[in-house]
PDB file of C-alpha atoms in Angstrom:
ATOM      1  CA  UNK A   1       2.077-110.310 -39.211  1.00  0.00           C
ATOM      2  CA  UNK A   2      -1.565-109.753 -37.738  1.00  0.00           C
ATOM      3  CA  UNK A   3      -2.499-108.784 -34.428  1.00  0.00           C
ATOM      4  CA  UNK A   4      -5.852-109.987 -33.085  1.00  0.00           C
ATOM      5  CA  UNK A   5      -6.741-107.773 -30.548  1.00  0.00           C
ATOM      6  CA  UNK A   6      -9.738-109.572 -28.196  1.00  0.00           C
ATOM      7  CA  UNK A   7     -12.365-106.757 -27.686  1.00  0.00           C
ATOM      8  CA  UNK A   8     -15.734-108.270 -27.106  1.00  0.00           C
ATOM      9  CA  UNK A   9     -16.184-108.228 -23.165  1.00  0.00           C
ATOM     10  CA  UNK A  10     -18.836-105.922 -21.349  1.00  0.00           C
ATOM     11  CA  UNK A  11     -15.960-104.993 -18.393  1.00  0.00           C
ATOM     12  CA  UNK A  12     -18.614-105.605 -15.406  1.00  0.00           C
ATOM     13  CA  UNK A  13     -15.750-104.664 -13.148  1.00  0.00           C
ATOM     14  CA  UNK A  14     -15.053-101.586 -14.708  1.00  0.00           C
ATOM     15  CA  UNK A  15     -18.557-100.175 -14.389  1.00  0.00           C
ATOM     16  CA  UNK A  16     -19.741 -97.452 -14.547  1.00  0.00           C
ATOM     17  CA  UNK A  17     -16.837 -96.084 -16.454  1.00  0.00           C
ATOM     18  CA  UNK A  18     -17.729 -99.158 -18.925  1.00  0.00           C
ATOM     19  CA  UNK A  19     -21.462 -98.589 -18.735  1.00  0.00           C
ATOM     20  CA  UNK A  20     -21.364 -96.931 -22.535  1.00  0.00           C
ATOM     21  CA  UNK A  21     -17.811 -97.116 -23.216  1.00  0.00           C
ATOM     22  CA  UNK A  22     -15.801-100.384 -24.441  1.00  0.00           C
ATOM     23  CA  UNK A  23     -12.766-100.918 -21.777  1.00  0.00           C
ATOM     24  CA  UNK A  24     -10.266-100.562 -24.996  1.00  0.00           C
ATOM     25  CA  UNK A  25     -11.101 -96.993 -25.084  1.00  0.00           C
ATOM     26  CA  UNK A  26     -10.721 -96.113 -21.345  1.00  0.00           C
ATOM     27  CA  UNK A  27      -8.318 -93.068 -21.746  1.00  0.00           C
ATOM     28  CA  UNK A  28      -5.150 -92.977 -20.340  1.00  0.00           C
ATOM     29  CA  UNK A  29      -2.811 -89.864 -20.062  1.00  0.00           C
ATOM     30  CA  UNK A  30      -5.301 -89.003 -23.382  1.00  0.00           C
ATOM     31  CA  UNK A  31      -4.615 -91.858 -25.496  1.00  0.00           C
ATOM     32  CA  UNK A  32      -7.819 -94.588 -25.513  1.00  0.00           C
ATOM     33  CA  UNK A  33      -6.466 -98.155 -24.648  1.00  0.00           C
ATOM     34  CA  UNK A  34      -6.821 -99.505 -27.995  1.00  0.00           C
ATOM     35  CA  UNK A  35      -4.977 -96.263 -29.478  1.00  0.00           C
ATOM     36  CA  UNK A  36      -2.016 -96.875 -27.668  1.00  0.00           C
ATOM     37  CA  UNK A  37      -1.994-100.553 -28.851  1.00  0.00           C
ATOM     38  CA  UNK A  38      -2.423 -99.851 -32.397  1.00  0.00           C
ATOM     39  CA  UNK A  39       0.367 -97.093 -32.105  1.00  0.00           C
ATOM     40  CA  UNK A  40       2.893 -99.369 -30.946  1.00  0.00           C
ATOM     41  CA  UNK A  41       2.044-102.011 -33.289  1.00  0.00           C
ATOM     42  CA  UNK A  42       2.247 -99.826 -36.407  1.00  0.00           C
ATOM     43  CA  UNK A  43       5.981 -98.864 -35.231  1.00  0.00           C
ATOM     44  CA  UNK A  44       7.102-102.147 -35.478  1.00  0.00           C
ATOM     45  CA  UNK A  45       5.402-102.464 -38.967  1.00  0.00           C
ATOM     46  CA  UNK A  46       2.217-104.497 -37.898  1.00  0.00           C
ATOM     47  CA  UNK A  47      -0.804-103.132 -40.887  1.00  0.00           C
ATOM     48  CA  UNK A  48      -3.168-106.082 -40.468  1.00  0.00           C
ATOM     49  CA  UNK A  49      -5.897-106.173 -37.654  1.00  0.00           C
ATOM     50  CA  UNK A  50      -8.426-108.312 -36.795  1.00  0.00           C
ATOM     51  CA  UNK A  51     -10.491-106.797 -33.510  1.00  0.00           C
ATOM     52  CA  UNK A  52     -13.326-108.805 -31.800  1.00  0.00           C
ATOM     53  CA  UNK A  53     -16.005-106.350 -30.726  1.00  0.00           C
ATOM     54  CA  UNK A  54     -18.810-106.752 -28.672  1.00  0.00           C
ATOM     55  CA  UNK A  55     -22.501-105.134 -27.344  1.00  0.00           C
ATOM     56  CA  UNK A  56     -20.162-101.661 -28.257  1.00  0.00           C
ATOM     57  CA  UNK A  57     -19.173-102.385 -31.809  1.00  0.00           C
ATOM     58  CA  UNK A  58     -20.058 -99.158 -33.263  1.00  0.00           C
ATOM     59  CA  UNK A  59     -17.550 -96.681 -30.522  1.00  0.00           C
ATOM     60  CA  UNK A  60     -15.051 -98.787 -31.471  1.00  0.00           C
ATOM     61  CA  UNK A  61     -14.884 -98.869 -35.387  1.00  0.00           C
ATOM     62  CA  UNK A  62     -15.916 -94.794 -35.015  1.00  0.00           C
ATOM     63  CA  UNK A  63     -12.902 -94.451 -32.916  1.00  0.00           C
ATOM     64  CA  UNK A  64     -10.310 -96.651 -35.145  1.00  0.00           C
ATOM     65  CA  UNK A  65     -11.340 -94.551 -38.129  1.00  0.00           C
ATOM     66  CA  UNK A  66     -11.518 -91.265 -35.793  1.00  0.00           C
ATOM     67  CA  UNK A  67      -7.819 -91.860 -34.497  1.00  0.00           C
ATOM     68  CA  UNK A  68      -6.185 -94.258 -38.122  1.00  0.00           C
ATOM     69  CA  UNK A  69      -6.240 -92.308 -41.631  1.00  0.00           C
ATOM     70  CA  UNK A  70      -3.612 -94.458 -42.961  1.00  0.00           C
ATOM     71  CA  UNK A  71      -4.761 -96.348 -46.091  1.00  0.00           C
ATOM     72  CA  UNK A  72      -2.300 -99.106 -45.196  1.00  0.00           C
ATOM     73  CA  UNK A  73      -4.148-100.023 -42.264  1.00  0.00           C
ATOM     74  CA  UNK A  74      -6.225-103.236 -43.101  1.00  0.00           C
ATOM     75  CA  UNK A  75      -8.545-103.591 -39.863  1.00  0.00           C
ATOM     76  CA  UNK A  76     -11.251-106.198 -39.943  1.00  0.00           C
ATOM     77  CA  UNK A  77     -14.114-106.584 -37.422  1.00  0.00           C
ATOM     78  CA  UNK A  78     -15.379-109.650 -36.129  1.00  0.00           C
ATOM     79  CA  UNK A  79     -18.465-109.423 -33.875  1.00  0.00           C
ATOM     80  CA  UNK A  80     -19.227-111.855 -30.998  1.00  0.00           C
ATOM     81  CA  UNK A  81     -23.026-111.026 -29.914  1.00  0.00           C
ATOM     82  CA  UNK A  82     -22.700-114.230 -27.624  1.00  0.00           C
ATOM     83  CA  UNK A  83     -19.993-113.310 -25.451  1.00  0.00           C
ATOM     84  CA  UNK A  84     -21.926-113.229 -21.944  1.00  0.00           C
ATOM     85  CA  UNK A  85     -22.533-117.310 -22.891  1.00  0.00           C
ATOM     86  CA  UNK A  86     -19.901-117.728 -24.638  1.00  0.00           C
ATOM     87  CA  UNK A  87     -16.232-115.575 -23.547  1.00  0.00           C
ATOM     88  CA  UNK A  88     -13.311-114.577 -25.687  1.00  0.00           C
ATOM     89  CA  UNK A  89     -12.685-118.513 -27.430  1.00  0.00           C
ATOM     90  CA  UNK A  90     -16.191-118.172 -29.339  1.00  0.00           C
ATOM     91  CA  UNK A  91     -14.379-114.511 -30.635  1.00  0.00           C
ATOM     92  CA  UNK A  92     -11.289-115.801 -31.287  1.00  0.00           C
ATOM     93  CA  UNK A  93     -13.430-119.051 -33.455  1.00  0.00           C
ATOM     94  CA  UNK A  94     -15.565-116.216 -34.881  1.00  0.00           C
ATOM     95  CA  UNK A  95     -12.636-114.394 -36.086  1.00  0.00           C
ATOM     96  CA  UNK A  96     -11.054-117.554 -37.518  1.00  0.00           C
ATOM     97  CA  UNK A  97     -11.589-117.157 -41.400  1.00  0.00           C
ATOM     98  CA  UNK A  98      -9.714-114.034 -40.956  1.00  0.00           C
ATOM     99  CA  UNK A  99      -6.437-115.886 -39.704  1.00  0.00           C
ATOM    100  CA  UNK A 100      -4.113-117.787 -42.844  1.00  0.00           C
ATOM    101  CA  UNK A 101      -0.624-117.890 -43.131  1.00  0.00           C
ATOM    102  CA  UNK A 102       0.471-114.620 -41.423  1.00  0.00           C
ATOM    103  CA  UNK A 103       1.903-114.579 -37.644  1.00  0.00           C
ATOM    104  CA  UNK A 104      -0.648-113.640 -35.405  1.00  0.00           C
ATOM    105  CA  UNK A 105      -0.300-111.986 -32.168  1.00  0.00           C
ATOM    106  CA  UNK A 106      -2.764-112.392 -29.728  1.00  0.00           C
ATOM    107  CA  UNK A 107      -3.726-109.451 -27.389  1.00  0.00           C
ATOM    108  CA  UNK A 108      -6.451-108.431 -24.983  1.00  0.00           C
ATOM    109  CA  UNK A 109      -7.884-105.437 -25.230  1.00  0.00           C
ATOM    110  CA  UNK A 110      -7.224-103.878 -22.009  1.00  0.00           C
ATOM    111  CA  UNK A 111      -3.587-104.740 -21.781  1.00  0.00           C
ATOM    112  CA  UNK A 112      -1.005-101.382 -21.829  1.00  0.00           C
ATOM    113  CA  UNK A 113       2.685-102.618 -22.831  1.00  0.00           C
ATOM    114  CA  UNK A 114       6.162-101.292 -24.222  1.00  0.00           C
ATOM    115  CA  UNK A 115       7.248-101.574 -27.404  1.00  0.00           C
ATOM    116  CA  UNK A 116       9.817-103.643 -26.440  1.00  0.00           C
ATOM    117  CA  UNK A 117       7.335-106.339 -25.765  1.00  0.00           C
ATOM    118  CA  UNK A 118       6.763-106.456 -29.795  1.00  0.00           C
ATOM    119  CA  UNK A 119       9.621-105.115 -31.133  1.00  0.00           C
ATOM    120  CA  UNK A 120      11.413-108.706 -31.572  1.00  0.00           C
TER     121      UNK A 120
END
């Protein structure tokens, strides 16, 4: 199992919080978006990651390495410098030699859930 977590957006709604910060690591209760995803994930045994990234590529692979020292943890990065043209289905095509027989489950970036929603 993979998750591909969509990341590449600029969050115009979200400004200014969003003016240097990727939405996926707006903090809440102390624990960045993205964190909380990847925490949840790795309960139910999910290793493999493929995140999109955008204009903010860098915060986000600092703070995956900052917050993950497991050596089990196979994250790949897939950048989408067109995403004001071209929205998260030119990431997800981007991201696409990455994807092979494994499940995949598809998540946005900004979206806070139970484990329960992954568990099964």
């Amino acid at each position: 199992m993979k998750a591909l977590i969509l990341n590449s957006g600029v969050a115009r709604r979200l400004k200014p919080l969003t003016d240097n910060l990727p939405k996926c690591l707006l903090e809440i209760n102390g624990k960045s978006i993205l964190q909380r995803q990847i925490e949840l994930l790795l309960s139910v045994g999910v290793k493999k990651y493929i995140i999109t990234t955008g204009p903010l590529q860098d915060k986000i692979i600092d703070h995956v390495k900052e917050k993950f020292q497991d050596p089990e943890l196979d994250v790949v990065y897939t950048n989408n410098p067109k995403f004001e043209t071209t929205n998260y289905i030119y990431s997800m095509w981007l991201a696409r030699n990455e994807v092979d027989n494994d499940d995949i489950l598809l998540l946005h970036g900004d979206l806070v859930f139970e484990k329960s929603v992954v568990q099964k």
